[in-house]
Amino acid sequence: MLANLLQEERRFAPAPDFAANANVKQDAYARAEADPEGFWAEQAARLHWDTPWNAVLDWSGAPVARWFDGGRLNAAVNCVDRHVAAGHGDRVAIHWVGEPGDSRTITYRDLRDQVSRAANALVELGVGKGDRVAIYLPMIPEAVIAMLACARIGAPHTVVFGGFSAEALAGRIQDAGARVVITADGGYRKGAAHALKPAVDAAVAGLPEVRHVLVVRRTGQETAWTERDLWWHEVVDAQSAEHEPEAFDAEHPLFILYTSGTTGKPKGILHTTGGYLTQTAYTHHAVFDLKDGDVFWCTADVGWVTGHSYLVYGPLANGATQVMYEGTPDSPHQGRWWEIIEKYGVTILYAAPTAIRMFMKWGDDIPKKYDLSSLRLLGSVGEPINPEAWMWYRGTIGGDRCPIVDTWWQTETGAIMVSPLPGVTATKPGSATRPLPGVAADVTESGYLVLTRPWPSMARGIWGDMERFHETYWSRFPGRYFAGDGARRDEDGYLWLLGRVDDVMLVSGHNISTTEVESALVSHPAVAEAAVVGAADPVTGQAIVAFVIPRGDAVPEEQELRAHVARALGAIARPRQVLVVPELPKTRSGKIMRRLLKDVAEDRALGDVTTLTDSTVMDLISKGLRG
Ligand code: WT7
């Protein structure tokens, strides 16, 4: 393995004043280690249970766990009603910001009434316990309301990201067997109204089993209308705000969420109620050190698991006040996020490295124009964060006073698994540090991250394909969960995530991680963002080819960057080629599509580009290369 000079340079001890007030104390690790089930039972007790559980964990059906077996609860009641009952009805649940500048303030009492109305509407439309409902909405409050209304009546939701095509939507509706779809006429992104309803029309045209399409009016765009369509404001607003909730079994399905991954058909990841809610609520409270008066902002879309766990279930279970933003960070100007933080006094920001690197590229002057002094904690999720981006986030956004929590987890894990605890865990830029209390992880000899003990929010299966569930996650290392990520552990026992297993290159017999080379490149002042692939090479097996985006007005120089990587990581990691490009191809969830870059590097026709956010990017890159 390569010595990692970049990553060993800096460490940050917890600030003493922060440590004194942290929600979780140092001894949580030891207590959880001594009695993991007792530890999780303690966390589950933070929720409201209508019936207590008989057993904390039943692992006899491994790898399908039963957590809090026999317990009964209602997820929506836990996220909404119980806060109103506790006297917090006037507390703001959601400060919603529309992209065009409109806004809505929703208190916990408002949320309770609206979720109850939506639940009554779904019942009227014939949706009952166990029936699946597809949700295809922009980032508007109705997305949260619809999810909670489904949870309230025990109807598992399957949220499909609004950026997905009609075809992708149809596949998910069909696989989940949903009979009702909730959508909107459209939503605002990049300064314009984008229609959603036409994609639903196309998707359900060939699906006669879909009985109703409930449509929220957001943009006022003209839309085709069929006898299956119903306006949300007509059906939902007419309902009573009283709905008597039923308690469901802890293992009752809460939702199915499809992950595309790099190969094969999307997997419908199944999550259930009690364990999922326990771990999302616990991690949101512990990792973000949630306090009264905090204003939390998770920037992820509800179409991803991050939105499910840290915009809906975790924060609402904890009675938090949040910001929810509809649009893109550059609309109408590149300071939009910072303007929102200043206006609402956001204290905790949870964002993805891809966004952070984009802001780095746009330059420090933009965030410097805003008052970001309300921030006290910063989070990162979605991919490894390069040490350089980590430092920038800490300094420019966090004013060198906010701890950073780099949180590793997956759609399949349901909640955060590996992350520092602020005020407790010393951090190192680029490392997600160590498993949270109650979680156990290991790195295999072959360099893969595995989880060695069941956890409450673990996936209970792949919808309709349990064989694939066993095969994908539980067969490679029997008894242990195979995460599909490369990792290494340093001399302090800290974990360094190295990207998906497919992102490891084999150069002259050495394993080199794309993440490490990318971090080395991004540590150069002329580079804002980098993507690295292993291209077939007759001499070395694979050779490193890098694509870099300049930082600000800098003009990166190929030989200098090659030498820079060699200095940082050793000669073996020196890229064969460094190409300067204007953009990188990304999936809609912000992950770099290395597969396409590999096609370019190996001079092949491009593969499937349908999941790209912007397919013109590839034209630009190919032209830049050949022109
Ligand atoms: C994959 C899971 C977790 C919610 C968003 C993505 C990568 C995620 C980190 C991190 C390094 C990370 C992994 C993981 N990943 N967070 N902090 N450091 N890698 O959910 O779409 O299911 O993707 O994202 O490769 O396996 P997802």
XYZ file of C-alpha atoms in Angstrom, residues 376-626:
251
model
C -21.469 25.114 14.377
C -21.142 21.700 12.730
C -20.558 20.463 9.182
C -21.278 17.041 7.732
C -20.201 15.244 4.578
C -21.730 12.205 2.876
C -21.850 10.291 -0.374
C -18.263 9.599 -1.322
C -14.815 9.970 0.153
C -14.047 13.630 0.832
C -10.592 14.627 -0.369
C -8.449 16.069 2.446
C -8.143 19.316 0.483
C -11.907 19.708 0.153
C -12.230 18.822 3.846
C -9.806 21.639 4.751
C -11.614 24.084 2.511
C -14.994 23.155 4.012
C -13.591 23.566 7.510
C -11.857 26.869 6.831
C -13.960 28.758 4.314
C -17.417 27.532 5.314
C -16.842 26.556 8.939
C -14.585 29.486 9.864
C -12.145 26.982 11.416
C -14.476 26.522 14.376
C -16.919 23.798 13.238
C -16.123 20.112 13.655
C -16.576 18.075 10.479
C -18.356 14.739 10.514
C -17.476 12.631 7.485
C -20.239 10.031 7.552
C -19.930 6.712 5.757
C -23.048 4.672 5.097
C -25.227 3.337 2.268
C -28.803 2.924 1.121
C -28.470 -0.614 2.460
C -27.261 0.401 5.917
C -30.182 2.848 6.309
C -28.285 5.132 8.658
C -24.792 6.411 9.423
C -22.349 3.652 10.382
C -18.844 5.117 10.383
C -18.326 8.710 11.520
C -16.623 10.776 14.168
C -18.687 11.894 17.155
C -18.254 15.652 17.483
C -16.551 16.636 20.683
C -15.451 13.056 21.232
C -13.529 11.699 18.254
C -10.362 13.408 17.029
C -10.623 13.858 13.266
C -8.186 13.485 10.368
C -9.138 15.145 7.080
C -10.294 12.473 4.649
C -10.991 9.725 7.191
C -14.498 8.782 8.352
C -12.635 7.732 11.550
C -14.306 4.771 13.298
C -17.565 2.834 13.564
C -20.192 4.496 15.743
C -21.005 2.998 19.133
C -23.052 -0.158 18.550
C -21.575 -0.707 15.071
C -18.753 -3.107 14.232
C -16.661 -2.936 11.055
C -13.492 -4.548 9.833
C -11.186 -4.435 6.825
C -10.496 -7.813 5.225
C -7.036 -8.896 4.185
C -8.051 -8.163 0.610
C -8.835 -4.553 1.564
C -12.641 -4.609 1.696
C -14.850 -2.991 4.293
C -17.138 -5.478 6.061
C -19.675 -5.018 8.846
C -19.364 -7.735 11.395
C -22.448 -7.371 13.568
C -26.141 -6.753 12.744
C -27.393 -3.175 13.240
C -30.974 -1.937 13.678
C -31.376 -0.032 10.391
C -29.902 -2.748 8.189
C -31.750 -3.627 4.971
C -34.121 -6.552 5.377
C -33.831 -7.616 1.761
C -34.102 -6.747 -1.906
C -37.763 -6.445 -2.827
C -38.756 -9.546 -4.785
C -35.241 -10.971 -4.973
C -33.933 -12.401 -1.705
C -31.456 -14.567 -3.554
C -29.734 -11.494 -4.930
C -29.694 -10.025 -1.403
C -27.772 -13.053 -0.122
C -25.489 -13.131 -3.112
C -24.629 -9.434 -3.255
C -23.986 -8.717 0.402
C -23.694 -11.913 2.419
C -21.956 -14.586 0.369
C -18.457 -13.201 -0.182
C -17.546 -13.228 3.516
C -20.043 -15.540 5.224
C -21.615 -14.045 8.315
C -20.289 -10.598 7.470
C -21.875 -7.855 5.381
C -19.848 -7.001 2.260
C -20.209 -3.261 1.645
C -18.518 -3.191 -1.768
C -16.092 -0.462 -0.697
C -12.325 -0.656 -0.506
C -10.896 0.531 2.804
C -7.775 0.597 4.863
C -7.139 1.045 8.549
C -4.260 3.227 9.729
C -2.047 2.792 12.751
C -4.615 4.544 14.981
C -7.328 2.165 13.825
C -8.974 4.868 11.703
C -10.841 3.842 8.558
C -10.043 5.380 5.170
C -12.711 4.630 2.598
C -11.219 4.171 -0.842
C -14.290 4.135 -3.060
C -16.221 1.300 -4.630
C -14.304 -1.891 -5.190
C -14.490 -1.328 -8.933
C -12.606 1.939 -8.374
C -9.351 0.251 -7.445
C -6.701 0.190 -10.183
C -4.041 -2.417 -10.683
C -0.871 -0.744 -11.954
C 2.180 -2.969 -12.445
C 0.777 -5.300 -9.824
C 0.082 -2.563 -7.254
C -3.384 -1.765 -5.956
C -3.905 1.968 -6.231
C -7.129 3.621 -5.255
C -8.680 6.190 -7.549
C -9.626 8.150 -4.425
C -6.031 8.550 -3.285
C -4.817 9.800 -6.646
C -7.793 12.140 -6.911
C -7.039 13.549 -3.470
C -3.432 14.115 -4.453
C -4.545 16.003 -7.557
C -7.100 18.099 -5.679
C -4.389 19.058 -3.175
C -2.689 20.996 -6.015
C -3.728 24.672 -6.018
C -4.574 24.613 -9.738
C -7.094 21.765 -9.416
C -10.709 21.996 -8.220
C -11.877 18.503 -8.991
C -10.352 15.308 -10.350
C -11.488 11.929 -11.588
C -9.074 9.092 -12.115
C -9.495 5.836 -14.021
C -7.359 2.834 -14.795
C -7.064 2.483 -18.564
C -5.847 -0.732 -20.163
C -2.116 -0.461 -20.796
C 0.042 -2.998 -22.638
C 2.972 -2.470 -20.265
C 1.551 -1.881 -16.827
C -1.776 -3.713 -17.073
C -3.631 -0.594 -16.134
C -2.311 2.932 -16.390
C -3.603 5.929 -14.485
C -5.465 8.498 -16.544
C -6.654 11.626 -14.758
C -9.271 14.184 -15.709
C -9.026 17.497 -13.878
C -11.144 20.636 -13.644
C -9.153 23.856 -13.058
C -9.674 25.817 -9.868
C -10.905 29.337 -10.647
C -8.734 30.843 -13.378
C -5.771 28.512 -12.844
C -4.223 26.770 -15.835
C -3.110 23.314 -14.687
C 0.046 22.003 -16.341
C 0.160 18.290 -17.134
C 3.804 17.573 -16.271
C 3.564 19.518 -13.048
C 0.471 17.561 -11.946
C 2.050 14.203 -12.815
C 5.094 15.132 -10.736
C 2.876 16.404 -7.943
C 1.089 13.035 -7.639
C 4.415 11.194 -7.729
C 5.715 13.396 -4.908
C 2.600 12.817 -2.816
C 2.045 9.106 -3.343
C 5.181 7.688 -4.958
C 6.290 7.175 -8.536
C 4.029 4.175 -9.032
C 0.996 6.453 -8.752
C 2.241 8.962 -11.372
C -0.592 9.296 -13.940
C 0.261 8.353 -17.507
C -1.852 11.221 -18.695
C -3.593 14.235 -17.142
C -6.358 15.829 -19.175
C -7.826 19.210 -18.348
C -11.607 19.193 -18.882
C -14.413 21.695 -18.226
C -16.786 19.234 -16.492
C -16.954 15.663 -15.230
C -19.734 13.218 -16.011
C -21.843 12.625 -12.893
C -24.835 10.493 -12.056
C -27.870 12.268 -10.760
C -26.798 11.448 -7.221
C -23.490 13.220 -7.825
C -21.205 10.233 -8.270
C -18.544 10.470 -10.957
C -19.223 7.998 -13.765
C -15.706 6.600 -14.096
C -16.993 3.978 -16.523
C -17.555 6.678 -19.161
C -14.190 8.287 -18.519
C -12.645 4.875 -18.916
C -14.319 4.581 -22.306
C -12.742 7.895 -23.267
C -9.342 6.955 -21.839
C -9.398 3.669 -23.737
C -10.669 5.417 -26.840
C -13.891 3.425 -27.062
C -17.395 4.374 -28.057
C -19.296 5.574 -25.011
C -21.487 3.125 -23.081
C -24.896 3.878 -21.624
C -25.197 7.576 -20.719
C -28.848 7.561 -19.611
C -28.115 8.091 -15.916
C -25.923 11.143 -16.537
C -27.196 14.485 -15.271
C -26.020 16.176 -18.422
C -25.062 14.056 -21.402
C -23.462 16.988 -23.244
C -20.617 16.784 -20.737
C -19.264 13.764 -22.535
C -19.252 15.600 -25.872
C -17.227 18.365 -24.269
C -14.731 15.923 -22.805
C -14.334 13.921 -25.995
C -13.942 17.097 -28.060
C -11.429 18.525 -25.597
C -9.424 15.357 -25.958
C -9.451 14.952 -29.670
